[in-house]
mmCIF file with all atom_site columns, C-alpha atoms in Angstrom:
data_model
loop_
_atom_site.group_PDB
_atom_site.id
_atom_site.type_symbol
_atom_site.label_atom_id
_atom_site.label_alt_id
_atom_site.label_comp_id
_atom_site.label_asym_id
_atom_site.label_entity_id
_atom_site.label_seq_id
_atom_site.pdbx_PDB_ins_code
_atom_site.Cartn_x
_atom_site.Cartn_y
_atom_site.Cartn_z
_atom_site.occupancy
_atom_site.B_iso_or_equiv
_atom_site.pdbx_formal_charge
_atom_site.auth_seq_id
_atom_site.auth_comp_id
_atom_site.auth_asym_id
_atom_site.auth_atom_id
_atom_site.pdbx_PDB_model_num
ATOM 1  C CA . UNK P 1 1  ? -47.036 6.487   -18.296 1.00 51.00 ? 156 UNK P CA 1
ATOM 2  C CA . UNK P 1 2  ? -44.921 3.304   -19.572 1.00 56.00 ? 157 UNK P CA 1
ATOM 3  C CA . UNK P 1 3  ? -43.658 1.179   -16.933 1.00 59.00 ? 158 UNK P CA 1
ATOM 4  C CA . UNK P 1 4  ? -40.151 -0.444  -17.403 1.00 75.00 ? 159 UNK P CA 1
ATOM 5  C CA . UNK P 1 5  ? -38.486 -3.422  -16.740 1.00 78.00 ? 160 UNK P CA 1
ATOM 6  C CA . UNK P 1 6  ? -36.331 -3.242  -13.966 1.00 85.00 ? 161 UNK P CA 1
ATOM 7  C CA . UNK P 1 7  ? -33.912 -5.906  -12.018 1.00 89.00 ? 162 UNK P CA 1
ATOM 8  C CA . UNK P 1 8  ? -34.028 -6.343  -7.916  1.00 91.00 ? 163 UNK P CA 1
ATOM 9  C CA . UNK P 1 9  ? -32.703 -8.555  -5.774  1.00 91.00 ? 164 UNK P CA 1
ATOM 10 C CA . UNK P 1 10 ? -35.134 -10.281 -2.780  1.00 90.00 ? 165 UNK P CA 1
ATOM 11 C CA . UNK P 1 11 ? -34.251 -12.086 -0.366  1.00 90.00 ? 166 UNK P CA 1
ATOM 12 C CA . UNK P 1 12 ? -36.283 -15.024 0.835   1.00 90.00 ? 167 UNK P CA 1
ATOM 13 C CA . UNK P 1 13 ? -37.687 -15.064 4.519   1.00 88.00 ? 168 UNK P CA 1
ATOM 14 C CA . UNK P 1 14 ? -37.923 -18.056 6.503   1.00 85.00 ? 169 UNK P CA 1
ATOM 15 C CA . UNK P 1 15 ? -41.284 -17.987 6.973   1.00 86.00 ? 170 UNK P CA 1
ATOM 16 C CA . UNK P 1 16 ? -42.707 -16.984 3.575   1.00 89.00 ? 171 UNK P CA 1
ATOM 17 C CA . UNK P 1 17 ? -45.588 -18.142 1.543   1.00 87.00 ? 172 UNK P CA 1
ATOM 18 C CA . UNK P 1 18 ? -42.962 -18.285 -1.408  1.00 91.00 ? 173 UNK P CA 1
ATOM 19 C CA . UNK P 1 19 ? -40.924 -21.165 0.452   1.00 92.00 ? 174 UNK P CA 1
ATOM 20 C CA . UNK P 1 20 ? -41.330 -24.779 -1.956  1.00 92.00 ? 175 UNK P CA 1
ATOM 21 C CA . UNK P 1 21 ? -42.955 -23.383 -4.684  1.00 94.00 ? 176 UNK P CA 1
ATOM 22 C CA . UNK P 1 22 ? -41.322 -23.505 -8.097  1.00 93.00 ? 177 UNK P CA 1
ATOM 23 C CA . UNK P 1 23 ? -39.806 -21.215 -9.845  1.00 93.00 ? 178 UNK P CA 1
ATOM 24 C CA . UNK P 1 24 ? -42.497 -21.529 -12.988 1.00 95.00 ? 179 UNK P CA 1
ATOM 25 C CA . UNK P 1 25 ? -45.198 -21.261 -10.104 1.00 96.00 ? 180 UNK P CA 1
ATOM 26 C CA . UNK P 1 26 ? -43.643 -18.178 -9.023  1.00 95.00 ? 181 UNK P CA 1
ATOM 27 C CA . UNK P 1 27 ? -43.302 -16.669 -12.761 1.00 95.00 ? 182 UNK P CA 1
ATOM 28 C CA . UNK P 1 28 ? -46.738 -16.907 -13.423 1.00 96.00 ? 183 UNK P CA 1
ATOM 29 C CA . UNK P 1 29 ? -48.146 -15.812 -10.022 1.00 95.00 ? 184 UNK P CA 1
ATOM 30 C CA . UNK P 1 30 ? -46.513 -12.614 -9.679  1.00 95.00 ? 185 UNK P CA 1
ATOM 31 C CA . UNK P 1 31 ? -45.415 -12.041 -13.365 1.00 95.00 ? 186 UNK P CA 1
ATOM 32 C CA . UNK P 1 32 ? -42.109 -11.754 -13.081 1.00 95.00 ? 187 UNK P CA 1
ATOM 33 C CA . UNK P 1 33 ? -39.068 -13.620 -14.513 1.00 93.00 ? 188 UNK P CA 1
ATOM 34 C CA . UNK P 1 34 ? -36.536 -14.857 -11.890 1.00 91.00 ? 189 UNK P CA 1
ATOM 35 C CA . UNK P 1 35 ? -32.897 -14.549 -13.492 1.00 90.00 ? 190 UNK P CA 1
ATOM 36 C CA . UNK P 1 36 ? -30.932 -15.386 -11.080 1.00 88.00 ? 191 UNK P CA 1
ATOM 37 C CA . UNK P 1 37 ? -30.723 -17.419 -7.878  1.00 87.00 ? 192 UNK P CA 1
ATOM 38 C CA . UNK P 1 38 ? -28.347 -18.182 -4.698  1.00 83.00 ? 193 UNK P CA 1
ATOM 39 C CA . UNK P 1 39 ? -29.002 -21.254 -2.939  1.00 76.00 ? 194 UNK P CA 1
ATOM 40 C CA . UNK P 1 40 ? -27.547 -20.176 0.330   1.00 65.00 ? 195 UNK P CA 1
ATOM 41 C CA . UNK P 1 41 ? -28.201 -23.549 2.015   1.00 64.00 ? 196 UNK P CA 1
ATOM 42 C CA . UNK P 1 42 ? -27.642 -26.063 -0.491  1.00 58.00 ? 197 UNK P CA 1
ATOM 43 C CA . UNK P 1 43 ? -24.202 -24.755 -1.888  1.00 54.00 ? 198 UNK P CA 1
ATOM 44 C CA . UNK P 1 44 ? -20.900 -25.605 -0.447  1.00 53.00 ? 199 UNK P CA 1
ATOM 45 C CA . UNK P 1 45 ? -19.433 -22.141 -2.513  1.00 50.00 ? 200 UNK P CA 1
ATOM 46 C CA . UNK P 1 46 ? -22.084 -19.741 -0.982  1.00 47.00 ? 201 UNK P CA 1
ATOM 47 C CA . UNK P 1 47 ? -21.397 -17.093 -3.058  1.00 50.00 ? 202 UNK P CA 1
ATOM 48 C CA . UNK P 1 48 ? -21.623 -18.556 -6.495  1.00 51.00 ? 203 UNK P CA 1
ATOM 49 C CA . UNK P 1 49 ? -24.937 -17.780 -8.248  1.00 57.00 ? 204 UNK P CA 1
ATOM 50 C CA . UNK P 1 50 ? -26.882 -19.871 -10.347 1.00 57.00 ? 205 UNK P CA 1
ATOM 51 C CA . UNK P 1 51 ? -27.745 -18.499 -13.386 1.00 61.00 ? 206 UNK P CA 1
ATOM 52 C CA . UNK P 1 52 ? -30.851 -19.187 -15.408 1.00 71.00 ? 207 UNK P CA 1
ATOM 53 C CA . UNK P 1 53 ? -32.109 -21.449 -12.618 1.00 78.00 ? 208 UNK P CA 1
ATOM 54 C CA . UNK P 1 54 ? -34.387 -24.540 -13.803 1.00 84.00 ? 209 UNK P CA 1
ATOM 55 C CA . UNK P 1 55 ? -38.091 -23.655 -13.748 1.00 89.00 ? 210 UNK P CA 1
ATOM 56 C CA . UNK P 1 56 ? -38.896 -26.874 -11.422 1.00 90.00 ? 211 UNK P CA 1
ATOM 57 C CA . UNK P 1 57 ? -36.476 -25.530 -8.978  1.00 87.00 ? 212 UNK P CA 1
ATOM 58 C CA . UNK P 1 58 ? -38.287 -25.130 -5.538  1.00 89.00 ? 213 UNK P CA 1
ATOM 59 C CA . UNK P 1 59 ? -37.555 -22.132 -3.487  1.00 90.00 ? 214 UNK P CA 1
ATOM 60 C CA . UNK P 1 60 ? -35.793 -22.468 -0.058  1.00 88.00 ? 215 UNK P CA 1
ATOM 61 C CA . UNK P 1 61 ? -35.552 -20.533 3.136   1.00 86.00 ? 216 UNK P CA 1
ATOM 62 C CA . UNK P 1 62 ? -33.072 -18.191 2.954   1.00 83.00 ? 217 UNK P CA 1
ATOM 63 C CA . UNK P 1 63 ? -32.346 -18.014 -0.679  1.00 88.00 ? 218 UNK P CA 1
ATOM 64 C CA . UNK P 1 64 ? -31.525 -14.533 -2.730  1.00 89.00 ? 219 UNK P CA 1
ATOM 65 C CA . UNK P 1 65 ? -33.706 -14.122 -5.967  1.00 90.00 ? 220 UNK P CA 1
ATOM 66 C CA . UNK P 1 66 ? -32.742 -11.419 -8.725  1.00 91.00 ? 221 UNK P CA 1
ATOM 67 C CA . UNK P 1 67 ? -35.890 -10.658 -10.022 1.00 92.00 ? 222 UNK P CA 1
ATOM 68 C CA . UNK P 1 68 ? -36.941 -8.587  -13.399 1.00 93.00 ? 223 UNK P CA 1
ATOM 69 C CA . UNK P 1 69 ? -40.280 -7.488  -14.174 1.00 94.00 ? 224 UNK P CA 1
ATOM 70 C CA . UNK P 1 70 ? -42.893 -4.713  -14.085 1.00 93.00 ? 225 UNK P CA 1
ATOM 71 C CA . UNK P 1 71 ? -41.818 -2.519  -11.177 1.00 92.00 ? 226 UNK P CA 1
ATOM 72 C CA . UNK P 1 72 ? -45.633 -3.302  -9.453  1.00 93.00 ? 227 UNK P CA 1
ATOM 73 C CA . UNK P 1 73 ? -44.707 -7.037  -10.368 1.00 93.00 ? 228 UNK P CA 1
ATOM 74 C CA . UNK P 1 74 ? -41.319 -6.662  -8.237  1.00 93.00 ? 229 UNK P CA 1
ATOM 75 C CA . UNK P 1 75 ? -42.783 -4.974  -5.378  1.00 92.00 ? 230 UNK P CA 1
ATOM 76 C CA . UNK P 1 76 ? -45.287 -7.223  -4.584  1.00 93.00 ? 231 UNK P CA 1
ATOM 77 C CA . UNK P 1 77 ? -43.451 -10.129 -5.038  1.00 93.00 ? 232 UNK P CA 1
ATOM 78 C CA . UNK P 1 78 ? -40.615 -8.526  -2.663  1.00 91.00 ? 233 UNK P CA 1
ATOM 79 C CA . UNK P 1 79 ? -44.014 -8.321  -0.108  1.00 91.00 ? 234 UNK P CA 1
ATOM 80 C CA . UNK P 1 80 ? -44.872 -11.797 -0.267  1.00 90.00 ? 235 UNK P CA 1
ATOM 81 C CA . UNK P 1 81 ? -41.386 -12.735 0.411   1.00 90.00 ? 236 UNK P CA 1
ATOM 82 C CA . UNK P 1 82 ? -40.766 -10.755 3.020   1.00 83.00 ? 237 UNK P CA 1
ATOM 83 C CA . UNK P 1 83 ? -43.854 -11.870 4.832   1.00 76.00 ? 238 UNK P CA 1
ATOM 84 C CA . UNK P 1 84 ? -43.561 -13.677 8.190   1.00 55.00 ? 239 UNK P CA 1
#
């Protein structure tokens, strides 16, 4: 059975392993390609979203990701950000 590409937004937990890496570092970890991200607390418009965010961009607490990938690439990147 053929996998396929799906979309899913994550959001970031305070305390994750995922907090100040880069976006390229988090590509090639987990395989996934991050299209999208809100900076909730470096924007003054919170609800704006960033599109096609810079690779050297570092992750923050707090921040919403829209992922795409392999389904098993999504899940257990949603894990690791999730974790406390």
């Amino acid at each position: 059975m053929i996998e396929t590409i799906k979309e899913e937004e994550v959001k970031i937990n305070t305390k994750s392993g995922i907090v100040g890496k880069t976006i390229s570092e988090i590509e090639k970890e987990f395989q996934v390609c991050i299209v999208e991200l809100k900076n909730l607390s470096d924007r003054a418009f919170v609800f704006s979203w960033e599109e096609k965010p810079e690779k050297s961009t570092t992750i923050k607490p707090e921040d919403e990701i829209v992922v795409s990938g392999e389904p098993l690439n999504i899940k257990q990147f949603s894990k690791a950000a999730s974790l406390n």
